[in-house]
Coordinates of C-alpha atoms and ligand atoms in Angstrom, one line a residue:
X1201 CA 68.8 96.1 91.9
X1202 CA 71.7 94.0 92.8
X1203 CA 74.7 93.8 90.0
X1204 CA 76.9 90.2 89.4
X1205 CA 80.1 90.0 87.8
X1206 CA 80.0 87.1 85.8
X1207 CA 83.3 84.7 85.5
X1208 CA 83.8 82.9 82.2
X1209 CA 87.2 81.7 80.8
X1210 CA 87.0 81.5 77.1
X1211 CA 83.1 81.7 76.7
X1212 CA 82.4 79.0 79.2
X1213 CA 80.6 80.6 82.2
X1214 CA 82.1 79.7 85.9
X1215 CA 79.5 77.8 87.4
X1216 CA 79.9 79.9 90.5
X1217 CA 78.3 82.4 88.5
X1218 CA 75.3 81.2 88.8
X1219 CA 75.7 80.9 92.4
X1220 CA 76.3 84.5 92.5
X1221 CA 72.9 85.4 90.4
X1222 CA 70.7 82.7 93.1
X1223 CA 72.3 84.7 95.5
X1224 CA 72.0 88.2 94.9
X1225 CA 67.8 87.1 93.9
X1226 CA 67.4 86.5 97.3
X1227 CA 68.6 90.0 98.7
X1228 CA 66.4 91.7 95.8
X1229 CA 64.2 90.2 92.7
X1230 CA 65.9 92.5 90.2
X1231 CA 69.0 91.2 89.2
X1232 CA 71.7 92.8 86.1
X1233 CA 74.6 90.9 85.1
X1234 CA 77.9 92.1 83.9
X1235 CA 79.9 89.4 81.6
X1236 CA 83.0 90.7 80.4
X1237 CA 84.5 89.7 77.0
X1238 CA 83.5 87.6 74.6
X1239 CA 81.5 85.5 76.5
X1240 CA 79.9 82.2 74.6
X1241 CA 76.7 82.6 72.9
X1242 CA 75.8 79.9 75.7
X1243 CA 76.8 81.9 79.4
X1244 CA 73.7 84.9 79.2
X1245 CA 70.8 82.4 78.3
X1246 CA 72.2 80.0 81.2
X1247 CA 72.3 83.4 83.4
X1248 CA 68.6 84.7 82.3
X1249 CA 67.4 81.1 82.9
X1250 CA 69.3 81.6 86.2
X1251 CA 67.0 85.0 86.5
X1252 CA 68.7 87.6 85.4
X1253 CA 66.7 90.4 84.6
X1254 CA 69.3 92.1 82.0
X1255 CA 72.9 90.5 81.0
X1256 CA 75.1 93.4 80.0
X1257 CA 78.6 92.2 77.9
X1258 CA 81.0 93.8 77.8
X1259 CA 82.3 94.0 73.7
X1260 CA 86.2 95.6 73.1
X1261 CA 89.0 94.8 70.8
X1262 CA 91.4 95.0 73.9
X1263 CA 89.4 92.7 75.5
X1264 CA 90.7 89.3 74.0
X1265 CA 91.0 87.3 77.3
X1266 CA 90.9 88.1 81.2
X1267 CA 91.9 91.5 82.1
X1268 CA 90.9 92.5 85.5
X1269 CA 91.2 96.4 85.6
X1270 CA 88.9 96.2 82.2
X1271 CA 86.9 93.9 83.7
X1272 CA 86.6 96.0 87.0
X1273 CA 86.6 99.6 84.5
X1274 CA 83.4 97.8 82.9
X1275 CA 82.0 96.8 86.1
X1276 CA 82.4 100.8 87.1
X1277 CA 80.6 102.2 84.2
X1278 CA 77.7 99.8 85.2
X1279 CA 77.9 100.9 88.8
X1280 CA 77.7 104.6 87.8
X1281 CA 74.7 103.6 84.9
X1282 CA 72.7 101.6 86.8
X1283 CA 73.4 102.5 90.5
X1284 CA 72.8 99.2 92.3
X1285 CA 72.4 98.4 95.9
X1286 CA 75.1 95.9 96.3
X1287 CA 78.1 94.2 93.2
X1288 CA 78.2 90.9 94.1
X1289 CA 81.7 89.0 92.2
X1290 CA 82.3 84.9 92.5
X1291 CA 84.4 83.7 95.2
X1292 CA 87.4 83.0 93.1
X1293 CA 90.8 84.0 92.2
X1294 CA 89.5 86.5 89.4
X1295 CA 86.2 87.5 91.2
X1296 CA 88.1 88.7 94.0
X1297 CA 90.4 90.4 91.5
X1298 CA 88.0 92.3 89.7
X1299 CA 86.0 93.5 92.7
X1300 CA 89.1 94.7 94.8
X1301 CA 89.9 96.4 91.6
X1302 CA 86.9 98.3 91.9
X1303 CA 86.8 98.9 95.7
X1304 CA 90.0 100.2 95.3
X1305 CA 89.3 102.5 92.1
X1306 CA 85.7 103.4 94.7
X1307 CA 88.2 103.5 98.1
X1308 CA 84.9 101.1 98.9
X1309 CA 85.4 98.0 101.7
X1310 CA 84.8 94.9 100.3
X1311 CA 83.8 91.9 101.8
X1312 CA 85.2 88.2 100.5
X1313 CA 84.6 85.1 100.5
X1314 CA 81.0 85.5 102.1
X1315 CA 78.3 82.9 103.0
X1316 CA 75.5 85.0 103.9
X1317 CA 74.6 88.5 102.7
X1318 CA 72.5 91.0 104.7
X1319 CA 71.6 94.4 102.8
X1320 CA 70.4 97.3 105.0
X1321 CA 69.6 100.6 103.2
X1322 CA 70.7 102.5 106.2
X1323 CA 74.5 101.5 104.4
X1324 CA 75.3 99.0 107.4
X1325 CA 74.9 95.7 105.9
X1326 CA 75.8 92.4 107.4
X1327 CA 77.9 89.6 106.0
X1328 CA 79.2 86.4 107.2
X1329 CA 82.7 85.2 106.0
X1330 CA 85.0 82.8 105.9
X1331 CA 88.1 83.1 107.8
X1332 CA 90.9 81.1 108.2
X1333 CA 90.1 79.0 105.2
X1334 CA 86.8 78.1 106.0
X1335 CA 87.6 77.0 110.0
X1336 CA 86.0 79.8 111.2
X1337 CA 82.8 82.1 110.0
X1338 CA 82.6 86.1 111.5
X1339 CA 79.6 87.6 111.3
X1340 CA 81.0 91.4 110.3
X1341 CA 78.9 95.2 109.5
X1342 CA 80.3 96.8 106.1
X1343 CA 79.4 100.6 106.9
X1344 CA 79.1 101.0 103.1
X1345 CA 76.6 102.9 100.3
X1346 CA 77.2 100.3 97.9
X1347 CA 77.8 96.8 99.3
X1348 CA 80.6 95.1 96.9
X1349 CA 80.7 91.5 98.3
X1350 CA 82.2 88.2 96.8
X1351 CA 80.1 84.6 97.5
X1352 CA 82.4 81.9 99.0
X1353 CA 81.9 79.1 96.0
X1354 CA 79.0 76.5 96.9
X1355 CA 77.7 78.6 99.6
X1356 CA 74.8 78.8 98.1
X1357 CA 73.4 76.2 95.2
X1358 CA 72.5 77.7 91.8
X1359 CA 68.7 77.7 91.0
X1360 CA 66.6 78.3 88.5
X1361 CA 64.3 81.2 87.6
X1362 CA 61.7 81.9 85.0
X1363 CA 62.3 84.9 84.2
X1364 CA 62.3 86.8 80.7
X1365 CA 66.1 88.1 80.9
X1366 CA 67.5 90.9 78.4
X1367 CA 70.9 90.4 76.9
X1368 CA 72.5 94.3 75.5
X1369 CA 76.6 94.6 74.4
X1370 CA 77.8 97.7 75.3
X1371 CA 81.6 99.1 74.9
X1372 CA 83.2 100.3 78.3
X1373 CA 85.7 103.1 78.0
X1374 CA 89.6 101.8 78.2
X1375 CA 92.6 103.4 78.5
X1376 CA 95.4 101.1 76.9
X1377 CA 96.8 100.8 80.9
X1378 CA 93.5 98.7 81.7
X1379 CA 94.9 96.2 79.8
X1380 CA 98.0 96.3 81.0
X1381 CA 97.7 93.2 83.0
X1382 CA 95.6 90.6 80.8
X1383 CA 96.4 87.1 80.0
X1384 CA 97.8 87.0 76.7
X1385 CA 98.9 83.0 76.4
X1386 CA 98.1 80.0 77.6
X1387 CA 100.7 76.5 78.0
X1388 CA 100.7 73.4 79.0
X1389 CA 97.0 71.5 80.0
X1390 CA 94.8 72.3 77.5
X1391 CA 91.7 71.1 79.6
X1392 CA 89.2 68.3 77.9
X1393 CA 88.9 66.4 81.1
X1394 CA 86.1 66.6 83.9
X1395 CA 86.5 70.3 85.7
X1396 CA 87.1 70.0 88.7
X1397 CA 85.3 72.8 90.3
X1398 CA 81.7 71.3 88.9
X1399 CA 83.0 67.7 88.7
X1400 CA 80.5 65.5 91.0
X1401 CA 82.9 62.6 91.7
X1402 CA 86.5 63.7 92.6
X1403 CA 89.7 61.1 92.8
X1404 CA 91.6 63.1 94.7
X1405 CA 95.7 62.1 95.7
X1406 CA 97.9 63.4 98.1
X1407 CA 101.9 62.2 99.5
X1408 CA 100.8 58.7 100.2
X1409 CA 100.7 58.3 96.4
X1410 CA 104.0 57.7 96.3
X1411 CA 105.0 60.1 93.3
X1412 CA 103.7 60.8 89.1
X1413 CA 103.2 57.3 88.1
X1414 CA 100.8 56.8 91.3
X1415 CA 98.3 58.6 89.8
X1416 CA 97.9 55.9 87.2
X1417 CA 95.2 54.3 89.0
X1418 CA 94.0 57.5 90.6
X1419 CA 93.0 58.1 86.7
X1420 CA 92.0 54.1 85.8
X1421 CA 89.8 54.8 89.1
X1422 CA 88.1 58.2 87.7
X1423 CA 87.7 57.1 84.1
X1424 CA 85.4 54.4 85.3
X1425 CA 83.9 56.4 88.0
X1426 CA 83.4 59.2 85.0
X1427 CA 85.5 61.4 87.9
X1428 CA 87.6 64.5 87.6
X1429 CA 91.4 64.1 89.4
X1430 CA 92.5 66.3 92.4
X1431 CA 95.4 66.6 94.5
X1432 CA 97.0 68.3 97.2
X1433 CA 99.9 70.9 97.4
X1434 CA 102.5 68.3 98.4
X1435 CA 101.9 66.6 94.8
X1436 CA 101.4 69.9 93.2
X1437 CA 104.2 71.5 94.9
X1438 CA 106.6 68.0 93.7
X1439 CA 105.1 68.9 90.4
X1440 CA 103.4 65.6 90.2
X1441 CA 100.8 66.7 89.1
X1442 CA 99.5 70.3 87.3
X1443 CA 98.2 73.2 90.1
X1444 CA 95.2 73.4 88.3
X1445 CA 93.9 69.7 89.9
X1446 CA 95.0 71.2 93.4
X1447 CA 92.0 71.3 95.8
X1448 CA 92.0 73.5 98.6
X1449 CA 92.6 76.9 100.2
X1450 CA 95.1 77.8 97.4
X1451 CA 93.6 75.5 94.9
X1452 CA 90.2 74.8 93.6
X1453 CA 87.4 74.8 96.2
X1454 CA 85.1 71.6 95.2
X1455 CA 81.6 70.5 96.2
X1456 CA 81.6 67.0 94.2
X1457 CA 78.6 64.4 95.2
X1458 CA 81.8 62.2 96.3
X1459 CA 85.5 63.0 97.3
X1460 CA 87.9 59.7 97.5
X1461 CA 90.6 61.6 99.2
X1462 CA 94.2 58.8 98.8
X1463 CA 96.8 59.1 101.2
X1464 CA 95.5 62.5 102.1
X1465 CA 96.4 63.6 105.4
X1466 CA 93.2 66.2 105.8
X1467 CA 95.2 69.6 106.4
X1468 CA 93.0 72.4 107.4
X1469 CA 94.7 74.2 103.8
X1470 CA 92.8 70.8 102.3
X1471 CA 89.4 70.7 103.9
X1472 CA 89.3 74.5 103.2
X1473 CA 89.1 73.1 99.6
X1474 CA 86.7 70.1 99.6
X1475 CA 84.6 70.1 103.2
X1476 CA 81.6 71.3 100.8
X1477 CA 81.4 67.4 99.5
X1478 CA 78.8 65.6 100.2
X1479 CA 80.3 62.4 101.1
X1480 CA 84.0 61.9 101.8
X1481 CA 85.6 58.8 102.1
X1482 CA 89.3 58.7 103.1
X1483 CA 92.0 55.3 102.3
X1484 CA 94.9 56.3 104.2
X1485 CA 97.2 54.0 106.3
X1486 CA 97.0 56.0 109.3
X1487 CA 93.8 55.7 111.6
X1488 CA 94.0 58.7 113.3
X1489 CA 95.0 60.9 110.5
X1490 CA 93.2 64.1 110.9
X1491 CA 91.1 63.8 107.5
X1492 CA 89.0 60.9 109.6
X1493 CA 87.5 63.5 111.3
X1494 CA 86.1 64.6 108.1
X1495 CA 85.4 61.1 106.2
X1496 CA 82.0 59.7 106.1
X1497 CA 84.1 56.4 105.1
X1498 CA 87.0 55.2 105.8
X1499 CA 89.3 52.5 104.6
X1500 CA 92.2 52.3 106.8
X1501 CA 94.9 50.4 104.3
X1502 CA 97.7 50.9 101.6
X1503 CA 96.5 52.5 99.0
X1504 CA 98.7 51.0 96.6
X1505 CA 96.4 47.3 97.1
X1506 CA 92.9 49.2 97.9
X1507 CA 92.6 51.1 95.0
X1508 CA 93.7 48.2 92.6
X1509 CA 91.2 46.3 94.6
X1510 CA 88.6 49.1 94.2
X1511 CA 89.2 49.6 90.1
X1512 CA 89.0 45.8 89.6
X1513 CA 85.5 45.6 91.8
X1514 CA 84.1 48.9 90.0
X1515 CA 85.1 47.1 86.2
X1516 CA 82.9 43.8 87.7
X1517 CA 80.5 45.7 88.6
X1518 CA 79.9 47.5 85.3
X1519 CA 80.1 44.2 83.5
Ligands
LIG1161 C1 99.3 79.0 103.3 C2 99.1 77.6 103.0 C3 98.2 77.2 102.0 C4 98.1 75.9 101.7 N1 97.2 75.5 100.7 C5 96.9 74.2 100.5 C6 96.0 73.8 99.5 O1 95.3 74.6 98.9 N2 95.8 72.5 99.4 C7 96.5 71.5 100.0 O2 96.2 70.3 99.8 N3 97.4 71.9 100.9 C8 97.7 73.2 101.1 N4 98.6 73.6 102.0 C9 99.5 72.5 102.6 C10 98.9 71.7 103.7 O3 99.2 72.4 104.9 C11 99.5 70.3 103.8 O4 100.9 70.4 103.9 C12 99.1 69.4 102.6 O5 97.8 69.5 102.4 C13 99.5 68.0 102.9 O6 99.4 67.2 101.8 P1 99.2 65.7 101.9 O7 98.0 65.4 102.7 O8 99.3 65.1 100.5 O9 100.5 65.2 102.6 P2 100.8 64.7 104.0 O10 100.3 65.6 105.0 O11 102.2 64.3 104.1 O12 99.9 63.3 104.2 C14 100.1 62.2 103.5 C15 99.1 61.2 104.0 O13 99.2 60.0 103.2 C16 99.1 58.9 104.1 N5 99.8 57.7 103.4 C17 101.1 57.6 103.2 N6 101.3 56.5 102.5 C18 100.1 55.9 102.2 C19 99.7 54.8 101.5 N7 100.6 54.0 100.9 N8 98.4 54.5 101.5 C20 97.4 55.3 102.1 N9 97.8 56.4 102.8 C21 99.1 56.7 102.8 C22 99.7 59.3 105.4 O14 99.2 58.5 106.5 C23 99.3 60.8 105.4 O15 98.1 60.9 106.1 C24 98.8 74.9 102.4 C25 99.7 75.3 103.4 C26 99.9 76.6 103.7 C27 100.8 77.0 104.7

């Protein structure tokens, strides 16, 4: 039996999730899920039809929004309960929280950010990783009786299972200091865009923008194109735009259908972020930028005339 931590922020379940549950079917049929919180009456039927065997949530006043020693003190009293051969977390910021939480509670090893799981009962499992933001994959043994491993995002698709999935609430045990790191507000961007970690058309700007009021046509661009924004960290770091549109090793990691990346350069830091698209087309003045060596298309000119070019063309061709 394998057991996934589940990501949700505010009842809506992190895609990658689902990810994690395809992932850990393939190392053994029976899979348990731990969601954390209160999770929307919508994330354990998408992770049953996902197929989860059982979907365990987590239910405790202190647990109003993320916490990640509650979350990894639930994940422990699973652990103990159910004693499975491997806890597989998403790839992200908070997956990798939770899961070094409990390694560290465990003094377990724990493997991140991997692409390819091997179990081996003998406790010397195999795992291939990402280092170096993606540039380079190492095949590594975790000498381990429990296997605690998180799933680099879009390593593997989500798919569907028929299966007949359980969903039980249980109350883990907390001591008031679980919670003693927990998000408690939120500011600024209240969301109600595209995501941009399941968006499959990303606009995505970087220096050659020029600066805020750039983006304008970055977003005239997506609204037609029914696209989510991105960025890089130069525009982030400018505070041009929010670090929640930031694509990359330290932003978002993104697997759209299409990535228009604008005056983009094509950092390694970047790629890390958005190599997973399928197709990848680049504007960007200078030919021999490195991101060319990523783009499927190119369109070597100003963005400031291609894109105005590209919004009027897309508005014809709607009608
Ligand atoms: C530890 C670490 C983590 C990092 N994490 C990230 C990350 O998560 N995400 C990220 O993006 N970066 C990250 N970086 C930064 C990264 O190394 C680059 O500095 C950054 O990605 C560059 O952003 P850029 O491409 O927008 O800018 P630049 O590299 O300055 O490139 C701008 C591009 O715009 C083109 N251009 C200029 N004017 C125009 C125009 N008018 N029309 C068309 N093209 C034009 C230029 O030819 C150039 O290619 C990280 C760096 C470090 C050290």
């Amino acid at each position: 039996m394998i057991l996934v931590i589940a990501d949700h922020d505010l009842g809506i379940l992190d895609p990658l999730s689902l990810q994690a549950v395809t992932a850990a079917r393939s190392l053994d049929p029976e899979v348990h899920v731990l969601l954390v919180g209160a999770a929307d009456a919508d994330a354990a039927p998408q992770l049953t039809a996902h197929g989860a065997a059982a979907v365990h949530v987590a239910q405790h006043d202190a647990l109003t929004d993320y916490a990640p020693l509650a979350s990894a003190r639930a994940a422990l009293q699973l652990i103990d309960e159910l004693s499975p051969r491997a806890v597989i977390a998403t790839g992200s910021p908070r997956g990798n929280e939770v899961l070094a939480h409990v390694a560290a509670i465990r003094d377990l090893p724990m493997a991140a950010d991997c692409v390819s799981l091997t179990l081996d009962d003998a406790g010397s499992h195999q795992v291939v990783r990402n280092r170096w933001g993606g540039n380079l994959l190492e095949t590594a043994l975790v000498h381990s009786p429990l296997l605690l491993a998180t799933l680099a995002p879009h390593a593997i698709p989500a798919a569907e299972a028929s299966a007949a999935g359980t969903v039980r609430e249980f109350t883990p045990t907390l001591d008031p200091s679980d919670t003693a790191v927990r998000v408690i507000d939120r500011t600024g961007d209240a969301g109600g865009g595209i995501g941009l970690a399941d968006a499959r058309v990303i606009v995505s700007g970087g220096r050659g923008v020029g600066g805020p009021e750039g983006f304008k046509v970055l977003e005239d661009l997506a609204a037609l194109l029914g696209a989510a924004i991105g960025c890089s960290r130069v525009v982030t770091s400018a505070g041009w735009r929010p670090h929640s549109e930031q694509v990359g090793q330290t932003g978002t990691k993104v697997a759209p259908d299409l990535y228009i990346a604008c005056g983009i350069s094509g950092a390694t830091q970047h790629i890390a972020g958005c190599r997973n698209a399928k197709t990848i087309i680049a504007i960007n003045t200078d030919k021999d930028a490195p991101i060319m060596g990523y783009a499927h298309y190119a369109v070597i000119g100003d963005l400031h005339s291609v894109l105005p070019a590209l919004v009027q063309a897309t508005r014809e061709s709607k009608g």
